[in-house]
CSV table of C-alpha atoms in Angstrom, one decimal:
chain,number,residue,atom,x,y,z
A,1,MET,CA,-70.8,45.1,19.9
A,2,ARG,CA,-72.3,43.5,17.2
A,3,PHE,CA,-69.7,44.8,14.9
A,4,THR,CA,-66.9,45.1,17.4
A,5,SER,CA,-67.2,40.8,17.3
A,6,ALA,CA,-67.3,40.9,13.9
A,7,LEU,CA,-64.1,42.2,13.6
A,8,LYS,CA,-62.7,39.5,16.3
A,9,THR,CA,-64.1,37.0,13.9
A,10,VAL,CA,-62.5,38.0,10.4
A,11,ALA,CA,-59.1,39.0,12.6
A,12,ILE,CA,-59.3,35.4,14.1
A,13,GLY,CA,-59.7,34.4,10.2
A,14,PHE,CA,-57.3,35.8,9.0
A,15,ALA,CA,-54.8,34.9,12.3
A,16,LEU,CA,-55.8,31.3,11.2
A,17,TYR,CA,-55.0,31.4,7.2
A,18,ALA,CA,-51.7,33.0,7.9
A,19,SER,CA,-50.5,30.0,10.7
A,20,SER,CA,-51.5,27.0,7.9
A,21,GLY,CA,-50.0,28.8,5.0
A,22,ALA,CA,-46.5,29.7,7.3
A,23,ALA,CA,-47.6,25.1,8.2
A,24,LEU,CA,-47.6,24.5,4.1
A,25,ALA,CA,-44.4,27.0,3.2
A,26,GLN,CA,-42.5,24.9,6.2
A,27,GLY,CA,-43.9,21.5,4.5
A,28,GLY,CA,-46.2,20.4,7.1
A,29,GLY,CA,-44.2,22.4,10.0
A,30,ARG,CA,-40.8,21.0,9.2
A,31,SER,CA,-38.2,23.8,9.5
A,32,ALA,CA,-36.1,24.2,6.4
A,33,GLU,CA,-33.3,23.1,8.7
A,34,GLU,CA,-34.6,20.1,8.6
A,35,THR,CA,-35.3,19.3,4.7
A,36,LYS,CA,-31.5,20.2,5.0
A,37,LYS,CA,-30.2,17.3,6.8
A,38,GLU,CA,-33.0,15.4,5.7
A,39,GLU,CA,-31.6,15.8,2.0
A,40,ALA,CA,-27.8,15.8,3.2
A,41,ALA,CA,-28.9,12.5,4.1
A,42,VAL,CA,-30.5,11.3,1.6
A,43,ARG,CA,-27.3,12.3,-0.4
A,44,ALA,CA,-25.0,10.4,1.4
A,45,GLU,CA,-26.9,7.1,1.5
A,46,GLN,CA,-27.0,7.0,-2.7
A,47,ALA,CA,-23.1,8.1,-1.9
A,48,ALA,CA,-22.3,5.0,0.5
A,49,LYS,CA,-24.1,2.7,-2.3
A,50,GLN,CA,-22.4,3.9,-5.2
A,51,LEU,CA,-19.1,3.0,-3.1
A,52,GLY,CA,-20.8,-0.3,-2.1
A,53,LEU,CA,-20.6,0.8,1.6
A,54,ASP,CA,-23.7,-0.2,4.1
A,55,PRO,CA,-25.0,3.5,4.8
A,56,ALA,CA,-24.9,3.1,8.9
A,57,SER,CA,-21.3,2.6,8.7
A,58,ARG,CA,-18.4,5.1,8.5
A,59,LEU,CA,-15.5,6.2,5.8
A,60,PRO,CA,-12.4,5.5,7.5
A,61,SER,CA,-10.4,8.7,8.0
A,62,ALA,CA,-8.4,10.3,4.7
A,63,THR,CA,-5.0,10.0,7.6
A,64,VAL,CA,-3.7,8.8,10.5
A,65,PRO,CA,-1.3,10.0,13.2
A,66,VAL,CA,2.1,8.6,12.1
A,67,ASP,CA,2.6,5.1,14.1
A,68,PRO,CA,6.1,3.6,13.8
A,69,GLN,CA,4.6,0.6,14.3
A,70,ASN,CA,3.3,1.2,10.7
A,71,VAL,CA,6.0,2.3,8.8
A,72,TRP,CA,6.8,0.7,6.4
A,73,ASP,CA,10.6,2.0,5.4
A,74,LEU,CA,12.5,1.2,1.7
A,75,ASP,CA,15.5,1.9,0.8
A,76,LEU,CA,16.1,2.2,-2.6
A,77,SER,CA,19.5,2.1,-4.9
A,78,SER,CA,18.1,5.3,-7.1
A,79,GLY,CA,18.7,6.5,-3.8
A,80,GLY,CA,17.2,8.1,-0.1
A,81,ARG,CA,14.6,6.4,1.8
A,82,VAL,CA,11.3,5.9,1.4
A,83,ARG,CA,8.5,6.0,4.0
A,84,ILE,CA,5.4,4.5,3.9
A,85,GLN,CA,2.3,4.6,6.2
A,86,LEU,CA,0.5,1.5,6.9
A,87,ARG,CA,-3.6,1.8,7.4
A,88,PRO,CA,-4.0,-1.7,9.2
A,89,ASP,CA,-7.3,0.5,10.2
A,90,ILE,CA,-8.2,0.1,6.4
A,91,ALA,CA,-6.9,-3.3,5.3
A,92,PRO,CA,-5.6,-5.4,8.0
A,93,THR,CA,-4.7,-8.5,6.8
A,94,HIS,CA,-2.8,-7.1,4.0
A,95,VAL,CA,-0.9,-5.0,6.0
A,96,GLU,CA,0.4,-8.2,8.1
A,97,ARG,CA,1.8,-9.6,5.4
A,98,ILE,CA,4.4,-6.4,4.2
A,99,LYS,CA,5.0,-6.8,7.9
A,100,GLU,CA,6.1,-10.2,7.9
A,101,LEU,CA,7.6,-10.3,4.9
A,102,THR,CA,9.8,-7.6,5.6
A,103,ARG,CA,10.7,-9.1,8.6
A,104,GLN,CA,12.2,-12.6,7.0
A,105,GLY,CA,13.7,-10.1,4.8
A,106,PHE,CA,12.1,-12.0,1.8
A,107,TYR,CA,11.9,-7.9,-0.1
A,108,ASN,CA,15.8,-6.9,0.6
A,109,GLY,CA,17.0,-7.4,-3.5
A,110,LEU,CA,14.6,-6.9,-4.9
A,111,LYS,CA,13.7,-4.9,-8.1
A,112,PHE,CA,11.2,-2.7,-9.7
A,113,HIS,CA,10.3,-4.9,-12.9
A,114,ARG,CA,7.3,-2.6,-13.6
A,115,VAL,CA,7.7,1.4,-14.1
A,116,ILE,CA,5.5,2.9,-16.4
A,117,PRO,CA,5.5,7.1,-16.0
A,118,GLY,CA,2.8,8.9,-14.6
A,119,PHE,CA,1.4,5.4,-13.4
A,120,MET,CA,2.7,3.7,-11.2
A,121,ALA,CA,6.1,1.2,-10.0
A,122,GLN,CA,5.4,-2.3,-9.6
A,123,GLY,CA,8.0,-4.2,-7.0
A,124,GLY,CA,7.6,-7.0,-4.4
A,125,ASP,CA,8.1,-11.0,-6.9
A,126,PRO,CA,10.8,-12.7,-6.6
A,127,LYS,CA,11.0,-13.8,-10.1
A,128,GLY,CA,11.2,-10.1,-10.8
A,129,ASP,CA,8.6,-10.2,-14.3
A,130,GLY,CA,5.2,-9.9,-12.4
A,131,THR,CA,4.6,-13.9,-12.3
A,132,GLY,CA,6.4,-14.6,-8.9
A,133,GLY,CA,5.2,-14.1,-4.5
A,134,SER,CA,6.2,-15.5,-2.0
A,135,THR,CA,5.0,-19.0,-0.3
A,136,LEU,CA,2.5,-17.5,1.7
A,137,PRO,CA,-0.8,-18.4,0.5
A,138,ASP,CA,-2.4,-15.3,-1.3
A,139,LEU,CA,-4.9,-13.0,0.0
A,140,LYS,CA,-8.6,-12.3,0.1
A,141,ALA,CA,-9.3,-8.6,-1.0
A,142,GLU,CA,-9.6,-5.9,1.0
A,143,PHE,CA,-11.1,-3.4,-0.7
A,144,ASN,CA,-11.7,0.0,0.6
A,145,PRO,CA,-12.8,3.6,-0.4
A,146,MET,CA,-9.2,4.7,-0.2
A,147,PRO,CA,-8.8,6.6,-3.2
A,148,HIS,CA,-5.4,5.6,-5.8
A,149,LEU,CA,-3.6,9.6,-5.3
A,150,ARG,CA,-0.3,10.5,-5.7
A,151,GLY,CA,2.1,8.0,-3.4
A,152,THR,CA,-1.0,5.9,-2.6
A,153,VAL,CA,0.5,2.1,-2.0
A,154,SER,CA,-1.6,-0.8,-3.5
A,155,MET,CA,-2.0,-5.0,-3.7
A,156,ALA,CA,-0.6,-6.1,-7.6
A,157,ARG,CA,-3.1,-9.3,-7.5
A,158,ALA,CA,-3.7,-11.5,-10.9
A,159,GLN,CA,-7.2,-11.8,-13.1
A,160,SER,CA,-8.8,-13.0,-9.4
A,161,ASP,CA,-9.5,-10.8,-6.5
A,162,ASP,CA,-8.2,-12.3,-4.0
A,163,SER,CA,-4.5,-13.3,-5.6
A,164,ALA,CA,-2.4,-10.4,-4.5
A,165,ASN,CA,0.8,-12.1,-2.6
A,166,SER,CA,3.4,-10.2,-2.1
A,167,GLN,CA,3.8,-7.4,-4.8
A,168,PHE,CA,2.7,-4.2,-4.9
A,169,PHE,CA,2.6,-1.2,-6.8
A,170,ILE,CA,3.0,3.4,-6.0
A,171,VAL,CA,1.0,5.6,-7.9
A,172,PHE,CA,2.6,8.6,-9.7
A,173,LEU,CA,-0.6,10.3,-10.0
A,174,PRO,CA,-3.9,10.3,-9.9
A,175,ARG,CA,-5.9,6.7,-11.4
A,176,MET,CA,-9.7,7.3,-10.0
A,177,GLN,CA,-10.0,4.0,-12.1
A,178,LEU,CA,-8.1,1.7,-9.9
A,179,ASP,CA,-10.3,2.4,-6.7
A,180,LYS,CA,-11.8,-0.5,-5.1
A,181,LYS,CA,-10.4,-2.5,-8.1
A,182,TYR,CA,-7.1,-3.0,-5.2
A,183,THR,CA,-6.6,-3.0,-2.1
A,184,VAL,CA,-4.8,-0.3,-0.5
A,185,PHE,CA,-2.9,-0.4,2.4
A,186,GLY,CA,-0.5,2.7,2.7
A,187,ARG,CA,0.8,6.7,1.3
A,188,VAL,CA,4.1,7.7,1.1
A,189,ILE,CA,4.4,10.0,4.0
A,190,ASP,CA,8.1,10.9,3.2
A,191,GLY,CA,11.0,10.4,-0.1
A,192,MET,CA,8.2,11.0,-3.3
A,193,GLN,CA,10.8,12.4,-4.7
A,194,TYR,CA,12.8,8.8,-4.2
A,195,VAL,CA,10.3,7.1,-5.9
A,196,ASP,CA,9.8,9.2,-8.9
A,197,ALA,CA,13.7,8.8,-9.4
A,198,ILE,CA,12.8,5.0,-9.7
A,199,HIS,CA,14.3,3.9,-13.0
A,200,GLN,CA,11.1,3.3,-16.3
A,201,GLY,CA,10.7,0.7,-17.9
A,202,GLU,CA,9.1,-3.3,-18.4
A,203,PRO,CA,10.9,-4.2,-17.1
A,204,PRO,CA,14.0,-1.3,-16.7
A,205,ALA,CA,17.1,-1.6,-18.5
A,206,ASP,CA,18.6,-0.9,-15.4
A,207,PRO,CA,16.4,-1.7,-12.3
A,208,THR,CA,16.1,-0.2,-9.3
A,209,LEU,CA,16.3,-2.6,-6.2
A,210,ILE,CA,15.1,-2.5,-2.6
A,211,LEU,CA,18.2,-2.1,-0.4
A,212,GLN,CA,16.4,-2.6,2.4
A,213,ALA,CA,13.0,-3.3,3.2
A,214,SER,CA,11.8,-2.3,7.3
A,215,ILE,CA,9.9,-1.9,9.8
A,216,GLU,CA,10.5,1.7,11.3
A,217,SER,CA,9.8,0.7,15.1
A,218,ASP,CA,12.2,-2.0,14.4
A,219,GLY,CA,14.9,0.9,14.3
A,220,LYS,CA,17.4,-0.4,11.4
A,221,PRO,CA,19.6,2.0,10.3
A,222,PRO,CA,19.6,3.1,6.3
A,223,VAL,CA,21.6,1.3,3.6
A,224,THR,CA,22.9,2.8,0.7
A,225,ALA,CA,23.9,-0.5,-1.4
A,226,LEU,CA,24.1,-4.2,-0.8
A,227,PRO,CA,25.9,-6.3,1.9
A,228,THR,CA,28.9,-7.4,-0.8
A,229,PRO,CA,28.7,-11.1,-0.6
A,230,PRO,CA,32.0,-13.5,1.3
A,231,ALA,CA,34.9,-13.3,-1.7
A,232,PRO,CA,35.4,-17.3,-2.6
A,233,PRO,CA,38.8,-18.5,-1.3
A,234,ALA,CA,41.1,-17.4,-2.7
A,235,PRO,CA,44.0,-20.9,-4.2
A,236,SER,CA,46.7,-21.6,-2.5
A,237,ILE,CA,49.8,-20.5,-4.0
A,238,ILE,CA,52.5,-22.8,-2.3
A,239,ALA,CA,52.4,-26.0,-4.1
A,240,PRO,CA,52.3,-29.0,-2.3
A,241,PRO,CA,55.8,-31.4,-1.8
A,242,VAL,CA,56.7,-32.9,-4.9
A,243,LYS,CA,57.4,-37.0,-3.8
A,244,LYS,CA,60.7,-38.7,-5.0
A,245,PRO,CA,60.9,-41.1,-5.9
A,246,ALA,CA,62.9,-43.9,-3.9
A,247,PRO,CA,66.0,-44.9,-5.1
A,248,ALA,CA,66.0,-48.5,-6.6
A,249,LYS,CA,67.8,-50.4,-5.0
A,250,LYS,CA,70.9,-52.3,-6.6
A,251,PRO,CA,71.2,-55.7,-6.8
A,252,ALA,CA,73.5,-57.5,-3.9
A,253,ALA,CA,76.4,-58.5,-5.0
A,254,PRO,CA,77.3,-62.7,-4.6
A,255,LYS,CA,79.2,-63.5,-1.9
A,256,LYS,CA,82.9,-65.3,-3.1
A,257,LYS,CA,82.9,-68.5,-2.8
């Protein structure tokens, strides 16, 4: 009986040791899966801090459903229509400005004044030299985590973060160094080949023009040329009648007495 009791005591001791060892191996009772989740949460928080975001906030979706009310159509003189998906979910004030100026006809006839191969094409300046803008006030920056990839459309600005107004640029190739320094407000979803065909230069010798900018839900058909201005009235070929001088009156003959 004593021998049997001794064996039971040893067995219980081994069981307690084994269970405590297993607990230590799992980090004090946590499973390996829970540990991985905690590590992933820490990495996500660090990434959010690097992006300058509140760790509790969620990153915006990379893509959203195409809505004609948020598609910006640019008909270019270099050929074809470029369709740009606007993103009011990440830059609502900038998208509203684009829509307002577009419906005013502001962009019609403006040129791409700065086009750098492998970098970007910039337009939207009524002066055509990079120093102009609309009569509306400048916009407060809406920097967001969306990257500057091929086809990204972003607002140009001066030195101040809050100086964007009407000028924009379309990126030819990824330029991540621009991220969170310029407000991304859309991306080309169709017609990138026409963006590639924009004439290059700073400024281009023969700049590409925006023939028409429109919001797709407005239903404007594409245009292929600027409207011809009305011709000045032709000069009349009918000469006005020449007035003949009145004949001089002959002096009256004296009466005979």
